[in-house]
CSV table of C-alpha atoms and ligand atoms in Angstrom, one decimal:
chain,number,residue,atom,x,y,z
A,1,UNK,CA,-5.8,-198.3,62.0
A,2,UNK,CA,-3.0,-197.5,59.6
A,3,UNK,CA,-2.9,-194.4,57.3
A,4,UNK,CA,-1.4,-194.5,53.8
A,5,UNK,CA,-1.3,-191.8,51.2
A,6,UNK,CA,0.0,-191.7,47.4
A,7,UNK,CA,-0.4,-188.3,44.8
A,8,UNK,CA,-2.2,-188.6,41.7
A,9,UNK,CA,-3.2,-186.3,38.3
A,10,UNK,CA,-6.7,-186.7,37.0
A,11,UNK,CA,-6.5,-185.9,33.4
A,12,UNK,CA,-9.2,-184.0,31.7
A,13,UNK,CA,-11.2,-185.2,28.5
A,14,UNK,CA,-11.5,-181.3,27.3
A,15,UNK,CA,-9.9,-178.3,29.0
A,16,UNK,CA,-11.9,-176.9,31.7
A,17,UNK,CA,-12.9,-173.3,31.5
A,18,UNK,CA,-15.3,-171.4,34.5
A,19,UNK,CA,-15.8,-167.8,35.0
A,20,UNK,CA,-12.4,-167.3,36.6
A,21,UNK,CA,-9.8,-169.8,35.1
A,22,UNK,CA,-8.9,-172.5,32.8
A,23,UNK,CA,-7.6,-176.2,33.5
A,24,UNK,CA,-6.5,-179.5,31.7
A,25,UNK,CA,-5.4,-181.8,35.3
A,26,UNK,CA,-6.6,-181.9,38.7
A,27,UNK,CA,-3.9,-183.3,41.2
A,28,UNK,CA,-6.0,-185.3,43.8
A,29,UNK,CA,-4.1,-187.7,46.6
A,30,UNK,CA,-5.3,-190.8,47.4
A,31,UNK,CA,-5.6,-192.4,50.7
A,32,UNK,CA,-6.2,-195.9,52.2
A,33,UNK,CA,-7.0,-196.6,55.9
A,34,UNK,CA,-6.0,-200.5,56.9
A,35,UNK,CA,-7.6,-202.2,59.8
A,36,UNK,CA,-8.0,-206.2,60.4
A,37,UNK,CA,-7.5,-206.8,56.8
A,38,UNK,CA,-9.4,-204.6,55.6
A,39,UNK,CA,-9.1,-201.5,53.4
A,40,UNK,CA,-11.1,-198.2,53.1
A,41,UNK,CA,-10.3,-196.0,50.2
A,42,UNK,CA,-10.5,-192.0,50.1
A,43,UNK,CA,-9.5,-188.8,48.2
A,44,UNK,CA,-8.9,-185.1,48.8
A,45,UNK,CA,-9.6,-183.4,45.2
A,46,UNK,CA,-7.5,-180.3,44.8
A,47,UNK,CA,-8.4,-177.8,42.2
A,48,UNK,CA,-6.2,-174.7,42.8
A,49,UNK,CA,-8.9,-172.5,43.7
A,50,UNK,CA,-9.5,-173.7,47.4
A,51,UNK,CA,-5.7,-173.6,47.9
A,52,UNK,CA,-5.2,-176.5,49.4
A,53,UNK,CA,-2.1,-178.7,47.2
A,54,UNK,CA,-0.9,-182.1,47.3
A,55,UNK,CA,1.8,-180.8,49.3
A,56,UNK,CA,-0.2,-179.2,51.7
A,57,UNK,CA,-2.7,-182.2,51.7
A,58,UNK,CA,0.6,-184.8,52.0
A,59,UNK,CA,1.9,-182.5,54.8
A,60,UNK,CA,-1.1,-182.4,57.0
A,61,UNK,CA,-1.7,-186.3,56.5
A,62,UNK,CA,1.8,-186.6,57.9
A,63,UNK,CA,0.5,-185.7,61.0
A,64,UNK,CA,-2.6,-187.9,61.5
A,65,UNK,CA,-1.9,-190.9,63.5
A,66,UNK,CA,-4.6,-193.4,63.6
A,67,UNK,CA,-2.9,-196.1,65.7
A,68,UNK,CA,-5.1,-195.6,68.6
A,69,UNK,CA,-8.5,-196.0,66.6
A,70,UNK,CA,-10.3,-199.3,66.3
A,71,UNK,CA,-13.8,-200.8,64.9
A,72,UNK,CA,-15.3,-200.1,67.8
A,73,UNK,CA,-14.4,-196.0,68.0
A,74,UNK,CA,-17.4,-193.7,67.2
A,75,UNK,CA,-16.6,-192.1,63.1
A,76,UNK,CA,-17.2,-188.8,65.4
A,77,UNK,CA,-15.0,-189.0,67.6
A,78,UNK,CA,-12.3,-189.6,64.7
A,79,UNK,CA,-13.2,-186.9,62.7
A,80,UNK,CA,-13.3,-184.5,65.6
A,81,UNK,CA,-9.9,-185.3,66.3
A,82,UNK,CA,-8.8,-184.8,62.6
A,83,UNK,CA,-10.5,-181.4,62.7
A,84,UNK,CA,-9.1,-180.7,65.5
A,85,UNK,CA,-5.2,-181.3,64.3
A,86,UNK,CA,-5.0,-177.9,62.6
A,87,UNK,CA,-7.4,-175.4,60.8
A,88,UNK,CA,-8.9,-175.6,57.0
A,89,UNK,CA,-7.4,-178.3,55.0
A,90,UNK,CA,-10.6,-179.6,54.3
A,91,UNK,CA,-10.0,-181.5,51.2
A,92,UNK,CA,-7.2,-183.6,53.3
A,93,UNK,CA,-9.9,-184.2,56.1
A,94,UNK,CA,-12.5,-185.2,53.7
A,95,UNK,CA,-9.7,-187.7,52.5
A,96,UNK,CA,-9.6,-189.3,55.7
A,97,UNK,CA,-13.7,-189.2,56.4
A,98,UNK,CA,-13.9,-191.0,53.2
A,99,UNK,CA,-12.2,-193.8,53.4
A,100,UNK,CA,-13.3,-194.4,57.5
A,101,UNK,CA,-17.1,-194.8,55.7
A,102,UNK,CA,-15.8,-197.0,53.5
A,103,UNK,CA,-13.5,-199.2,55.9
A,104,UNK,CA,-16.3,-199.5,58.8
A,105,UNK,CA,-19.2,-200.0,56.6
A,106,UNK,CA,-17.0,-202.8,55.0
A,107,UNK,CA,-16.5,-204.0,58.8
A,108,UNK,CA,-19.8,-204.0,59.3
A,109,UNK,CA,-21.0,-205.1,56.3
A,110,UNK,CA,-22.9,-202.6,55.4
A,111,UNK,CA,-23.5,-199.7,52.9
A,112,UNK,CA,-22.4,-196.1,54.1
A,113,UNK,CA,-26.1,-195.3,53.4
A,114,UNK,CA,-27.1,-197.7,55.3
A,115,UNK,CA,-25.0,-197.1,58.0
A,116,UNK,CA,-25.9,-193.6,58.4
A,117,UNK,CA,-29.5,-194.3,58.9
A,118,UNK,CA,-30.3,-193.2,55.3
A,119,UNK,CA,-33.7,-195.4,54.4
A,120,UNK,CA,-35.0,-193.4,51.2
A,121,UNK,CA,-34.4,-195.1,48.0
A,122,UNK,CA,-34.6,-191.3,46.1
A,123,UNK,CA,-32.1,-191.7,43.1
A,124,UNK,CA,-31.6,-188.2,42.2
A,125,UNK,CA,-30.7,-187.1,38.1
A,126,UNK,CA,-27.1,-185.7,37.8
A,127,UNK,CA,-26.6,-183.2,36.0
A,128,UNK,CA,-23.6,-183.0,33.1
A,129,UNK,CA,-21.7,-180.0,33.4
A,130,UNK,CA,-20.6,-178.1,30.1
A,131,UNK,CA,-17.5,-174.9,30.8
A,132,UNK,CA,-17.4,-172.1,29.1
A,133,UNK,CA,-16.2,-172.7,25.7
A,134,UNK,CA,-16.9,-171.5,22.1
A,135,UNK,CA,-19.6,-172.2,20.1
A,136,UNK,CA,-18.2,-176.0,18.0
A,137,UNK,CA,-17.4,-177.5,21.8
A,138,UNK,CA,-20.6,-176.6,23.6
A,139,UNK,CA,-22.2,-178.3,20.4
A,140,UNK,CA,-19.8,-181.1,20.9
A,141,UNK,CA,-20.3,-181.3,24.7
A,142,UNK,CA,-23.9,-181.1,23.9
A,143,UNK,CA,-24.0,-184.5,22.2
A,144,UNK,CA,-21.6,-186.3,24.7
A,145,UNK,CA,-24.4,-184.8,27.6
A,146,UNK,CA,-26.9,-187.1,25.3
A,147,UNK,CA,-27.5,-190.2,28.3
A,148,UNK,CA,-28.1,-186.7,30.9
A,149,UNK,CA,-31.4,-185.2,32.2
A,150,UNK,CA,-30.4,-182.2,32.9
A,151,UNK,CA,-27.0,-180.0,32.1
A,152,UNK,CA,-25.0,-177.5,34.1
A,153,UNK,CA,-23.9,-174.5,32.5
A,154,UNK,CA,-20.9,-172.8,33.4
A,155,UNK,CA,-21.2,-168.9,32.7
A,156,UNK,CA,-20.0,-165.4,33.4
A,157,UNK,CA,-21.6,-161.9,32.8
A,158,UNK,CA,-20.8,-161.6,28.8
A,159,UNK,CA,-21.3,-165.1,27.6
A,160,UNK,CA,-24.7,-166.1,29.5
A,161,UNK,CA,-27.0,-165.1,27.2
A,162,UNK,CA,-25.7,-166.3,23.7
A,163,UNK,CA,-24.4,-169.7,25.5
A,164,UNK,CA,-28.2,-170.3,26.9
A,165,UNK,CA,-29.0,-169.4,23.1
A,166,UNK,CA,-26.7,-172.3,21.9
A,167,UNK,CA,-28.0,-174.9,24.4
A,168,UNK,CA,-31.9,-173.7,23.2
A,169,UNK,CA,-31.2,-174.4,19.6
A,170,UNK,CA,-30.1,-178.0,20.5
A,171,UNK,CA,-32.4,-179.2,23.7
A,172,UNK,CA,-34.9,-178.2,26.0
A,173,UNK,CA,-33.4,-180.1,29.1
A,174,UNK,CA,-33.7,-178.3,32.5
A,175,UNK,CA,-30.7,-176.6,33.2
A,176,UNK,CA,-28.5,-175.4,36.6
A,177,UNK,CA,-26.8,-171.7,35.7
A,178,UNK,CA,-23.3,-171.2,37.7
A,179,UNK,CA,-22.2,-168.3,37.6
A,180,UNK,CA,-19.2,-168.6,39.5
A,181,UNK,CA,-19.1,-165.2,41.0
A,182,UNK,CA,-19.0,-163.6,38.2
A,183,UNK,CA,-22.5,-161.1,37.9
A,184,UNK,CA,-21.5,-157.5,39.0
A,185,UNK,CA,-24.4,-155.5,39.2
A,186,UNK,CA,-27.6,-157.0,41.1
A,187,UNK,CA,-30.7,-155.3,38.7
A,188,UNK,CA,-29.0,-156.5,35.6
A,189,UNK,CA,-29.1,-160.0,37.4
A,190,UNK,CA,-32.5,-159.7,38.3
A,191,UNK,CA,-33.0,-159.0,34.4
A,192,UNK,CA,-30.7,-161.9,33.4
A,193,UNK,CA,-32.8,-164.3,35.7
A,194,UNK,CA,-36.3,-163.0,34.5
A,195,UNK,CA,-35.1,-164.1,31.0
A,196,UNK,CA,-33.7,-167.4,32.4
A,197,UNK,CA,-36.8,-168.2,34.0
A,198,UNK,CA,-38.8,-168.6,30.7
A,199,UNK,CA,-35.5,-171.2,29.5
A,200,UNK,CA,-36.5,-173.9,31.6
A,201,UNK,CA,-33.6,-173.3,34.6
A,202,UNK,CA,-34.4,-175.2,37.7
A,203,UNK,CA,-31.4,-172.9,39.8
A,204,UNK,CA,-29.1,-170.4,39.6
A,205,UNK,CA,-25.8,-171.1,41.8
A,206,UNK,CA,-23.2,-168.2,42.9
A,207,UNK,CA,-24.2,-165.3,41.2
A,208,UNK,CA,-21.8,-162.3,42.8
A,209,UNK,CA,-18.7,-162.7,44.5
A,210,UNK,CA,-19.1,-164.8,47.7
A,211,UNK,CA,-18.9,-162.1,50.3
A,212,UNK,CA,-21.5,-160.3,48.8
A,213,UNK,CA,-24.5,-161.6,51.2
A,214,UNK,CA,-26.3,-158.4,50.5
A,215,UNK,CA,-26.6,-158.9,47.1
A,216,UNK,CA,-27.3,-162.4,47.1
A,217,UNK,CA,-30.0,-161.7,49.8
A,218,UNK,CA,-31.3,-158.6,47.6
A,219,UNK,CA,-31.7,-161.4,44.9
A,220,UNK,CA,-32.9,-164.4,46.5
A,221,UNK,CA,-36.1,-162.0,47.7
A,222,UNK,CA,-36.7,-161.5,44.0
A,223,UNK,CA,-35.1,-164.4,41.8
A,224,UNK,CA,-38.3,-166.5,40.6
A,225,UNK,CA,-35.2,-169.5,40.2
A,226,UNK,CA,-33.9,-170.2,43.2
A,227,UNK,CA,-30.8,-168.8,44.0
A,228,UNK,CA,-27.8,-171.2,45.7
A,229,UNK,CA,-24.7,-170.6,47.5
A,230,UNK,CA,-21.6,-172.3,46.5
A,231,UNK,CA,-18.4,-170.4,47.0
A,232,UNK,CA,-20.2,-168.6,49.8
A,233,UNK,CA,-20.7,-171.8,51.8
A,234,UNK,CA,-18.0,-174.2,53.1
A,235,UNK,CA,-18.6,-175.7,56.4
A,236,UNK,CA,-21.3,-176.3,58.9
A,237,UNK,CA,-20.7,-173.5,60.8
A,238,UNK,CA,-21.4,-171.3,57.5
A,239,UNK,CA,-25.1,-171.8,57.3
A,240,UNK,CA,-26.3,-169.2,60.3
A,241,UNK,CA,-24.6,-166.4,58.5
A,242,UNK,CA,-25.6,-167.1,55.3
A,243,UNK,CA,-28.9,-168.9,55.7
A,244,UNK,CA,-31.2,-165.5,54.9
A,245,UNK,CA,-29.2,-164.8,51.9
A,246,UNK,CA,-30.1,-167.8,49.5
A,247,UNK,CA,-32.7,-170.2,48.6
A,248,UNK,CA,-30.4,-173.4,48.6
A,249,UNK,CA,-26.9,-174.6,49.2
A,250,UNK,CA,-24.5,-176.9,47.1
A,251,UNK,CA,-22.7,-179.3,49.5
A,252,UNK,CA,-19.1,-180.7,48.6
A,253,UNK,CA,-17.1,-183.3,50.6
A,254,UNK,CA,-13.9,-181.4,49.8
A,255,UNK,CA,-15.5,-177.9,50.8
A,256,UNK,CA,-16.9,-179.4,54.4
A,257,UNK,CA,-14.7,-182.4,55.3
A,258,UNK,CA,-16.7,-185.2,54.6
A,259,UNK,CA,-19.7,-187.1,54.9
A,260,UNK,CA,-19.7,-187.0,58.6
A,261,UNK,CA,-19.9,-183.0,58.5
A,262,UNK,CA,-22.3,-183.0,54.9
A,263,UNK,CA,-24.9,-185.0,56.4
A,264,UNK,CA,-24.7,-182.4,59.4
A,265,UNK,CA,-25.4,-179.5,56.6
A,266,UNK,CA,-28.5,-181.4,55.1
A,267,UNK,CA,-30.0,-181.7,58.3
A,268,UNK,CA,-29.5,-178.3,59.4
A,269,UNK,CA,-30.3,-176.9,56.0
A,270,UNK,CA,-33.8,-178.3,56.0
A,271,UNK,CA,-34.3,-176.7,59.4
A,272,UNK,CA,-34.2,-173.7,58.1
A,273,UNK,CA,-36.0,-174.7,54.3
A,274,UNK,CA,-33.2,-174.4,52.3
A,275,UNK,CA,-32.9,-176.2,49.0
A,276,UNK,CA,-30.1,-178.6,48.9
A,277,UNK,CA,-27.7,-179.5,45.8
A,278,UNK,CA,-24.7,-182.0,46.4
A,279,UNK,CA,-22.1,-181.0,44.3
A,280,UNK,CA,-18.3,-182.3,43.5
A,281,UNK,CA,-14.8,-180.9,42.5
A,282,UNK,CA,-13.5,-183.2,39.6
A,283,UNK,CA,-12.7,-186.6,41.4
A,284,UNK,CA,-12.6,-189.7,40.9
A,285,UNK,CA,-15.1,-192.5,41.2
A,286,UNK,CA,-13.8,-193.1,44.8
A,287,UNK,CA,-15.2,-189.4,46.1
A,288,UNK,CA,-18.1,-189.2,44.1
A,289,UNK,CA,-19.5,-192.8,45.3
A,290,UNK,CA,-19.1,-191.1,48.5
A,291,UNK,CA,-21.3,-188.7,48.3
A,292,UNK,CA,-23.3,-190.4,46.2
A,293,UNK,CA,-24.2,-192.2,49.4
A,294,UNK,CA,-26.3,-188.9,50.5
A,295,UNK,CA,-27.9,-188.4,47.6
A,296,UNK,CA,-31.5,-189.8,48.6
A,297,UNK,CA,-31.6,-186.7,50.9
A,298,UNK,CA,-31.1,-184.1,48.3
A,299,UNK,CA,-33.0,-181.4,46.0
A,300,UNK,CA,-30.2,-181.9,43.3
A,301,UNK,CA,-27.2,-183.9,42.6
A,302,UNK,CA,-24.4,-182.5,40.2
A,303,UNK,CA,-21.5,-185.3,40.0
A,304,UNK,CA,-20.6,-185.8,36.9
A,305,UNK,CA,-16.6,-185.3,38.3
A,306,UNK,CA,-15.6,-188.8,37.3
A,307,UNK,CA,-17.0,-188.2,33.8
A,308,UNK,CA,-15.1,-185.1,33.0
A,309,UNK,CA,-11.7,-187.4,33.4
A,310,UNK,CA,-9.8,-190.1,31.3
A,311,UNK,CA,-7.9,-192.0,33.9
A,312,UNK,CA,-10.3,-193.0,36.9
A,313,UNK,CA,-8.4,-195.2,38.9
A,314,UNK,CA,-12.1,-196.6,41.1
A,315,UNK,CA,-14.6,-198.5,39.3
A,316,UNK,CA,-18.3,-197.3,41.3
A,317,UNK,CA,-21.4,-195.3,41.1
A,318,UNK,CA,-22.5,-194.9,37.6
A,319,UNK,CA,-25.1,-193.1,36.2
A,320,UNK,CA,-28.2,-195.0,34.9
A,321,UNK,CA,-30.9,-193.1,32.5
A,322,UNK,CA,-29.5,-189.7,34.5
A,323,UNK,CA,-30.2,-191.4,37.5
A,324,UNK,CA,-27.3,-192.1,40.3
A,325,UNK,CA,-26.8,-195.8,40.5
A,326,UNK,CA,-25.3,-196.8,43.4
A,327,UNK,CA,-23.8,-199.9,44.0
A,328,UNK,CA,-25.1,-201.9,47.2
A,329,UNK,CA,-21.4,-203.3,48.1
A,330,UNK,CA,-20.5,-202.4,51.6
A,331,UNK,CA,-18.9,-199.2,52.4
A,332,UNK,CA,-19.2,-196.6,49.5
A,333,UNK,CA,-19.4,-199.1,47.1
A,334,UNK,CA,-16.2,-199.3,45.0
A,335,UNK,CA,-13.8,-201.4,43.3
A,336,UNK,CA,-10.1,-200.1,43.2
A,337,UNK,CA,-8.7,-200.6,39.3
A,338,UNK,CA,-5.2,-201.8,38.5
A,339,UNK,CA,-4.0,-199.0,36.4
A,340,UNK,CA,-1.8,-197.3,39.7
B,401,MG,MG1,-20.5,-173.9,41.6
């Protein structure tokens, strides 16, 4: 198998403010795996808050050599050797997990889903997710949410309540809170949440900062919404530490590596009866397709990544009545578009 690699800015259709930051462009690099004529295509999204940069991501891709990797090699034992190159990098490893599904279910014919054993048919809603922003763009982002079933609102501790305000005076759809880290205190929380739960909010996700387990565990006893880990929860290996702490975790491919390691986290996470959200960084229609492919197995699904952008450079899933539509093309189900 052969390895190539090329850098690439997704542009943003409105600036994109959470708790912590603002942004108008998320560098991603895209990857392509070549075997027997055949191409897989992947993607390591990079937003600057998980520190990995198309540098770094460029650099550790350098180092993979696939030569010795056929058809026939287990998708295990390639990833374990990936991981196994150097610590982290995770959005670089799930660059390379993606685009194996989508070259050996190609080979085989065969949908990722498919291929993993996935039989349910559950087409989860998406939600649409709407940043922070001032009163005329949340109305604005509001209408373009229209074709959605349920919206996810980016907060922090002095905005929540006149932003849910806002969003009440225009629809009652179900909403996701994210909080990004951003609540201090844990009673004032518990307050905030009470409120929430009379608004129609089907989860709250990160409330404190992500090393604050006590806290989140405090909540999680008392929350009558759900309370999920994001920023606290990366990998596999994550979940035993933080599995008393929260009612649910949100999944990403560019958090945990890749489909091989997610669908790991969504068995072990129903183990232990936690709810399960699949979320996304802003990509393109090339990682979300991805892990669109597990979405029959989840609670929630929140990727909207490819709508937030202006320049998708993979035609794929799409999103039908707020439903995921996936494609049934082999592999993860995408077309590659001549604007590179
Ligand atoms: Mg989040």
């Amino acid at each position: 198998m052969k390895l190539s690699f090329q850098a690439y800015n997704l542009k943003l259709k409105h600036t994109f403010s959470i708790a912590n930051f603002s942004r108008t462009e998320t560098p991603i690099v895209l990857t392509q795996i070549e075997h027997n004529g055949l191409i897989g295509y992947g993607e390591a999204s990079l937003p600057q808050y998980l520190g990995e940069t198309q540098h770094s991501v460029c650099k550790f891709l350098e180092k993979v050599n696939l030569s010795n990797f056929d058809f026939q090699t287990n998708i295990e034992d390639i990833t374990h050797y990936i991981d196994s190159i150097e610590a982290k990098n995770t959005a670089a490893k799930a660059s390379i997990d993606i685009a194996l599904h989508d070259l050996i279910g190609k080979a085989k014919n065969q949908t990722t889903r498919k291929m993993l054993g996935i039989k349910s048919n559950k087409r989860p809603f998406t939600s649409y997710t709407i940043g922070i922003d001032n009163e005329q763009i949340i109305r604005k982002k509001l209408k373009e949410s229209e074709p959605y079933a349920i919206l996810k609102i980016k907060v922090n501790q002095e905005n929540w309540r006149e932003t849910i305000d806002i969003i009440r005076s225009e629809t009652q759809k179900p909403l996701f809170i994210d909080a990004n880290q951003s609540w201090q205190c844990k009673e004032e929380a518990l307050e905030n949440i009470n409120y929430l739960s009379t608004k129609n909010v089907l989860l709250i996700e990160q409330p404190f900062e992500k090393n604050n387990l006590d806290a989140h565990k405090w909540l999680s006893e008392r929350s009558p919404i759900p309370i999920f880990a994001d920023e606290s929860i990366q990998r596999l290996s994550d979940i035993e530490r933080i599995k008393q702490c929260f009612n649910g975790i949100n999944i990403k491919l560019m958090k945990c590596t890749g489909i091989n390691e997610a669908l790991k986290m969504i068995k072990l996470a129903r183990k232990y009866n936690l709810k399960i959200m699949l979320g996304c960084m802003t990509e393109t229609s090339c990682a979300i397709s991805a892990a669109a492919q597990l979405s029959p197995l989840v609670d929630f699904a929140d990727l909207d990544g490819n709508l937030l952008i202006t320049n998708d450079c993979f035609n794929g899933t799409k999103i039908k009545k707020g439903r995921i539509s996936m494609k049934n093309s082999p592999g993860i189900g995408i077309e590659k578009l001549n604007i590179l």
